[in-house]
């Protein structure tokens, strides 16, 4: 059925750079259709230097709400009229809700990531050691989710070591008793059962490779927060080929999106319809190549 629009149609969308791969429009438009909500969701490619202008202009035009993705999740906080405590703790936001004073910033990535780890990998954080590759908004959400879930030790690495140290300096003291530390790439020495998280856009590249040697390890849980249409990311394929349990960020996208939908509309999200709209994967999440 061809959608119909009117002057009353609400506009929601995604701000990021790039956004061409995003499944969010399919997912949210399916949710609006399932509940009979007169709304549409579109993706907009916005470079960091254009973010303030995009938010001001969209407010003036009456846009009802935004998702925010890389590389804008940290910068958007300074432009929000209000910041939810979870987003303030993380230091990054991925959802903006329109309120009378302006944009209200939220972070639904924390809950989405925690649920994805449990559903896709069967991973439970209590007492575990976790390795994070990345130091942006996605990495911050992962660190908060893991610490809140009871992880014992969270080790953060990034090619820009200064950013990793800044993340740890800002988050670490607020996440006790979890130990959060910045480490060099060369310090990677996981034990069986450790979690390894890719929190960069690297998985979007056809020739992506991990900065760590996963071949020298065994029995890891591997999660790439990036995702692709219809297939796993190269990083997930590499991890599975080495025998590790691995999955990409599709279910994280689903669950953070469902929570954003709830914040925007005040209604229970039709999660099944949203999941169907994302399309099938070439291989199911989790399993190894062995």
Short mmCIF file of C-alpha atoms in Angstrom, two decimals:
data_model
loop_
_atom_site.label_atom_id
_atom_site.label_comp_id
_atom_site.label_asym_id
_atom_site.label_seq_id
_atom_site.Cartn_x
_atom_site.Cartn_y
_atom_site.Cartn_z
CA UNK A 1 0.00 0.00 0.00
CA UNK A 2 1.33 3.44 -0.94
CA UNK A 3 1.65 5.66 2.17
CA UNK A 4 -0.33 8.88 2.24
CA UNK A 5 0.84 12.11 3.84
CA UNK A 6 -0.90 15.27 4.92
CA UNK A 7 -0.08 18.51 6.72
CA UNK A 8 -0.79 16.57 9.94
CA UNK A 9 1.81 13.86 9.23
CA UNK A 10 4.50 13.83 11.92
CA UNK A 11 8.13 13.73 10.81
CA UNK A 12 10.78 11.72 12.66
CA UNK A 13 14.22 10.85 11.42
CA UNK A 14 17.86 9.95 11.76
CA UNK A 15 20.82 12.35 11.82
CA UNK A 16 24.30 10.95 11.14
CA UNK A 17 27.17 10.62 8.70
CA UNK A 18 26.90 8.23 6.88
CA UNK A 19 23.28 7.04 6.98
CA UNK A 20 22.87 5.29 3.62
CA UNK A 21 23.09 1.82 5.19
CA UNK A 22 20.55 2.53 7.92
CA UNK A 23 17.64 0.17 8.60
CA UNK A 24 15.99 2.69 10.93
CA UNK A 25 13.60 4.13 8.29
CA UNK A 26 12.27 0.67 7.41
CA UNK A 27 11.95 -0.27 11.07
CA UNK A 28 10.17 2.87 12.30
CA UNK A 29 7.91 3.29 9.29
CA UNK A 30 6.75 -0.29 9.84
CA UNK A 31 6.03 0.55 13.47
CA UNK A 32 3.97 3.61 12.54
CA UNK A 33 2.02 1.58 9.98
CA UNK A 34 1.38 -1.26 12.45
CA UNK A 35 -0.18 1.11 14.98
CA UNK A 36 -1.91 3.40 12.47
CA UNK A 37 0.15 6.45 13.43
CA UNK A 38 0.21 9.26 10.86
CA UNK A 39 4.00 9.70 10.79
CA UNK A 40 7.02 9.14 8.57
CA UNK A 41 10.69 8.50 9.37
CA UNK A 42 13.53 9.60 7.07
CA UNK A 43 17.34 9.51 7.24
CA UNK A 44 19.43 12.68 6.80
CA UNK A 45 23.18 12.73 6.19
CA UNK A 46 24.49 15.56 8.37
CA UNK A 47 28.17 16.29 8.91
CA UNK A 48 29.27 17.39 12.42
CA UNK A 49 29.70 21.02 11.43
CA UNK A 50 26.07 21.17 10.28
CA UNK A 51 24.48 19.64 13.39
CA UNK A 52 23.51 22.85 15.20
CA UNK A 53 21.95 24.28 12.06
CA UNK A 54 20.10 21.02 11.35
CA UNK A 55 18.62 20.88 14.84
CA UNK A 56 17.57 24.53 14.86
CA UNK A 57 16.02 24.29 11.41
CA UNK A 58 14.19 21.05 12.14
CA UNK A 59 12.80 22.50 15.36
CA UNK A 60 11.43 25.47 13.44
CA UNK A 61 9.86 23.10 10.90
CA UNK A 62 8.10 21.07 13.59
CA UNK A 63 10.05 17.79 13.39
CA UNK A 64 8.70 15.53 16.16
CA UNK A 65 11.83 13.58 17.11
CA UNK A 66 15.26 12.37 16.05
CA UNK A 67 17.59 9.44 16.34
CA UNK A 68 21.26 10.42 16.31
CA UNK A 69 24.08 8.17 15.15
CA UNK A 70 27.83 8.41 14.52
CA UNK A 71 29.62 10.77 14.64
CA UNK A 72 27.09 13.07 16.32
CA UNK A 73 26.15 11.31 19.57
CA UNK A 74 28.49 13.24 21.83
CA UNK A 75 28.18 16.65 20.19
CA UNK A 76 24.38 16.62 20.34
CA UNK A 77 24.36 16.85 24.15
CA UNK A 78 25.58 20.46 24.13
CA UNK A 79 22.71 21.41 21.82
CA UNK A 80 19.91 19.84 23.88
CA UNK A 81 17.59 21.88 26.11
CA UNK A 82 17.38 18.99 28.59
CA UNK A 83 19.49 15.86 29.09
CA UNK A 84 18.13 12.65 30.59
CA UNK A 85 20.30 11.26 33.46
CA UNK A 86 21.26 8.17 31.44
CA UNK A 87 22.47 10.29 28.52
CA UNK A 88 24.30 12.58 30.93
CA UNK A 89 26.09 9.62 32.50
CA UNK A 90 27.08 8.16 29.14
CA UNK A 91 28.11 11.54 27.75
CA UNK A 92 26.27 10.80 24.50
CA UNK A 93 22.70 10.70 23.19
CA UNK A 94 21.05 8.77 20.39
CA UNK A 95 17.44 9.97 20.75
CA UNK A 96 15.93 13.46 20.82
CA UNK A 97 12.37 14.09 21.97
CA UNK A 98 10.61 17.36 21.17
CA UNK A 99 9.53 19.20 24.33
CA UNK A 100 8.36 22.76 24.88
CA UNK A 101 11.85 24.05 25.70
CA UNK A 102 13.58 22.39 22.75
CA UNK A 103 15.20 18.98 22.27
CA UNK A 104 15.36 16.54 25.18
CA UNK A 105 18.30 14.12 24.86
CA UNK A 106 18.10 10.42 25.80
CA UNK A 107 20.34 7.39 25.43
CA UNK A 108 18.55 4.17 24.52
CA UNK A 109 21.76 2.49 23.30
CA UNK A 110 22.58 1.28 26.82
CA UNK A 111 19.41 -0.80 27.14
CA UNK A 112 19.57 -1.89 23.50
CA UNK A 113 23.14 -3.13 23.82
CA UNK A 114 22.50 -5.04 27.05
CA UNK A 115 19.47 -6.80 25.58
CA UNK A 116 21.30 -7.63 22.34
CA UNK A 117 24.18 -9.29 24.23
CA UNK A 118 21.73 -11.47 26.12
CA UNK A 119 19.59 -12.40 23.10
CA UNK A 120 22.27 -12.84 20.43
CA UNK A 121 25.18 -14.23 22.42
CA UNK A 122 23.71 -15.43 25.71
CA UNK A 123 26.29 -13.21 27.43
CA UNK A 124 25.77 -12.12 31.04
CA UNK A 125 28.13 -9.39 32.39
CA UNK A 126 28.37 -10.20 36.13
CA UNK A 127 31.97 -10.92 37.10
CA UNK A 128 33.20 -10.84 33.48
CA UNK A 129 36.07 -9.07 31.74
CA UNK A 130 35.23 -7.03 28.63
CA UNK A 131 37.33 -5.39 25.91
CA UNK A 132 36.03 -2.35 24.03
CA UNK A 133 37.49 -1.13 20.75
CA UNK A 134 36.40 2.50 20.32
CA UNK A 135 36.02 5.64 22.39
CA UNK A 136 33.00 7.49 20.94
CA UNK A 137 29.34 7.54 21.89
CA UNK A 138 28.77 3.86 21.10
CA UNK A 139 31.74 2.81 23.23
CA UNK A 140 30.50 4.96 26.11
CA UNK A 141 27.08 3.30 25.98
CA UNK A 142 28.72 -0.14 25.98
CA UNK A 143 30.87 0.71 29.00
CA UNK A 144 27.89 1.98 30.99
CA UNK A 145 25.74 -1.03 30.03
CA UNK A 146 28.43 -3.52 31.03
CA UNK A 147 29.29 -1.78 34.30
CA UNK A 148 25.61 -1.45 35.20
CA UNK A 149 25.18 -5.14 34.43
CA UNK A 150 27.91 -6.15 36.88
CA UNK A 151 31.03 -6.56 34.70
CA UNK A 152 34.15 -6.79 36.83
CA UNK A 153 36.65 -5.23 34.43
CA UNK A 154 36.19 -3.12 31.27
CA UNK A 155 39.28 -2.39 29.18
CA UNK A 156 39.01 0.35 26.55
CA UNK A 157 41.33 0.75 23.59
CA UNK A 158 41.33 3.05 20.60
CA UNK A 159 43.74 4.02 17.87
CA UNK A 160 43.53 7.52 19.35
CA UNK A 161 44.77 6.67 22.84
CA UNK A 162 43.94 10.15 24.14
CA UNK A 163 40.23 9.59 23.46
CA UNK A 164 40.30 6.24 25.27
CA UNK A 165 41.94 7.84 28.31
CA UNK A 166 39.38 10.66 28.29
CA UNK A 167 36.51 8.16 28.24
CA UNK A 168 37.97 6.31 31.21
CA UNK A 169 38.71 9.52 33.11
CA UNK A 170 35.14 10.76 32.66
CA UNK A 171 33.26 7.49 33.18
CA UNK A 172 35.45 5.30 35.35
CA UNK A 173 34.95 7.03 38.74
CA UNK A 174 31.18 6.95 38.26
CA UNK A 175 30.99 3.21 37.53
CA UNK A 176 32.61 1.74 40.65
CA UNK A 177 32.91 -1.15 41.57
CA UNK A 178 33.63 -2.03 37.93
CA UNK A 179 37.26 -1.41 36.99
CA UNK A 180 37.39 0.69 33.82
CA UNK A 181 40.84 1.24 32.31
CA UNK A 182 42.42 2.41 29.05
CA UNK A 183 44.92 -0.06 27.56
CA UNK A 184 47.19 -0.22 24.52
CA UNK A 185 46.22 -2.40 21.58
CA UNK A 186 49.30 -4.52 22.32
CA UNK A 187 47.90 -5.38 25.77
CA UNK A 188 45.09 -7.51 24.31
CA UNK A 189 45.24 -10.85 26.12
CA UNK A 190 41.72 -12.17 26.67
CA UNK A 191 40.77 -15.24 28.63
CA UNK A 192 38.16 -17.74 27.44
CA UNK A 193 34.72 -16.29 28.11
CA UNK A 194 35.76 -12.64 27.75
CA UNK A 195 33.63 -10.26 25.70
CA UNK A 196 35.17 -8.29 22.81
CA UNK A 197 33.17 -5.34 21.47
CA UNK A 198 33.72 -3.37 18.27
CA UNK A 199 32.32 0.11 18.95
CA UNK A 200 33.48 1.86 15.77
CA UNK A 201 32.01 2.11 12.25
CA UNK A 202 34.78 -0.21 10.97
CA UNK A 203 32.31 -3.03 10.34
CA UNK A 204 30.72 -0.99 7.55
CA UNK A 205 33.85 -1.39 5.42
CA UNK A 206 34.26 -4.37 3.08
CA UNK A 207 37.91 -4.77 4.09
CA UNK A 208 37.43 -4.26 7.82
CA UNK A 209 39.79 -6.06 10.17
CA UNK A 210 40.08 -6.27 13.94
CA UNK A 211 42.99 -4.43 15.57
CA UNK A 212 43.50 -7.55 17.70
CA UNK A 213 44.61 -11.06 16.83
CA UNK A 214 41.51 -13.11 17.62
CA UNK A 215 43.18 -16.20 16.16
CA UNK A 216 45.39 -16.58 19.21
CA UNK A 217 42.33 -16.67 21.51
CA UNK A 218 39.58 -19.19 22.10
CA UNK A 219 35.97 -19.18 23.24
CA UNK A 220 35.34 -15.44 23.10
CA UNK A 221 32.05 -13.57 22.86
CA UNK A 222 32.38 -11.00 20.06
CA UNK A 223 29.92 -8.20 19.34
CA UNK A 224 30.26 -5.66 16.52
CA UNK A 225 27.96 -2.71 17.19
CA UNK A 226 27.95 -1.89 13.46
CA UNK A 227 25.50 -3.74 11.19
CA UNK A 228 24.75 -4.31 7.52
CA UNK A 229 21.66 -4.97 5.43
CA UNK A 230 21.02 -8.69 4.94
CA UNK A 231 24.38 -9.93 6.19
CA UNK A 232 26.74 -9.85 9.12
CA UNK A 233 29.71 -7.47 9.14
CA UNK A 234 33.16 -8.63 7.99
CA UNK A 235 34.32 -8.41 11.61
CA UNK A 236 31.64 -10.87 12.72
CA UNK A 237 32.45 -13.21 9.83
CA UNK A 238 36.13 -13.15 10.81
CA UNK A 239 35.33 -13.89 14.44
CA UNK A 240 33.02 -16.80 13.58
CA UNK A 241 35.56 -18.28 11.19
CA UNK A 242 37.93 -18.45 14.17
CA UNK A 243 35.34 -20.27 16.26
CA UNK A 244 34.07 -17.45 18.47
CA UNK A 245 30.44 -16.68 19.26
CA UNK A 246 29.73 -13.43 17.40
CA UNK A 247 26.94 -11.11 16.28
CA UNK A 248 26.50 -7.65 14.80
CA UNK A 249 24.43 -4.69 15.94
CA UNK A 250 21.09 -5.43 14.27
CA UNK A 251 19.30 -6.48 17.45
CA UNK A 252 20.84 -3.55 19.33
CA UNK A 253 19.37 -1.31 16.63
CA UNK A 254 15.99 -2.99 17.08
CA UNK A 255 15.85 -2.64 20.85
CA UNK A 256 17.24 0.89 21.08
CA UNK A 257 14.79 1.85 18.33
CA UNK A 258 11.87 0.31 20.18
CA UNK A 259 12.72 2.35 23.26
CA UNK A 260 13.04 5.52 21.17
CA UNK A 261 9.61 4.79 19.67
CA UNK A 262 8.18 4.52 23.19
CA UNK A 263 9.71 7.86 24.16
CA UNK A 264 8.35 9.61 21.06
CA UNK A 265 4.83 8.19 21.06
CA UNK A 266 4.12 7.02 24.60
CA UNK A 267 2.95 3.71 23.11
CA UNK A 268 4.22 0.14 23.30
CA UNK A 269 6.43 -0.49 20.25
CA UNK A 270 5.36 -3.27 17.84
CA UNK A 271 8.72 -5.03 18.10
CA UNK A 272 7.78 -7.98 15.88
CA UNK A 273 6.73 -5.68 13.02
CA UNK A 274 9.92 -3.65 13.45
CA UNK A 275 12.07 -6.78 13.33
CA UNK A 276 10.38 -8.09 10.18
CA UNK A 277 10.93 -4.76 8.43
CA UNK A 278 14.68 -5.05 9.00
CA UNK A 279 14.76 -8.07 6.68
CA UNK A 280 16.48 -11.45 7.07
CA UNK A 281 20.12 -12.12 7.85
CA UNK A 282 22.24 -14.43 5.72
CA UNK A 283 23.16 -16.31 8.91
CA UNK A 284 21.52 -16.28 12.34
CA UNK A 285 23.37 -14.48 15.16
CA UNK A 286 25.61 -16.13 17.68
CA UNK A 287 26.82 -19.46 16.35
CA UNK A 288 30.38 -20.30 15.51
CA UNK A 289 31.81 -21.65 12.28
CA UNK A 290 32.86 -24.87 13.97
#
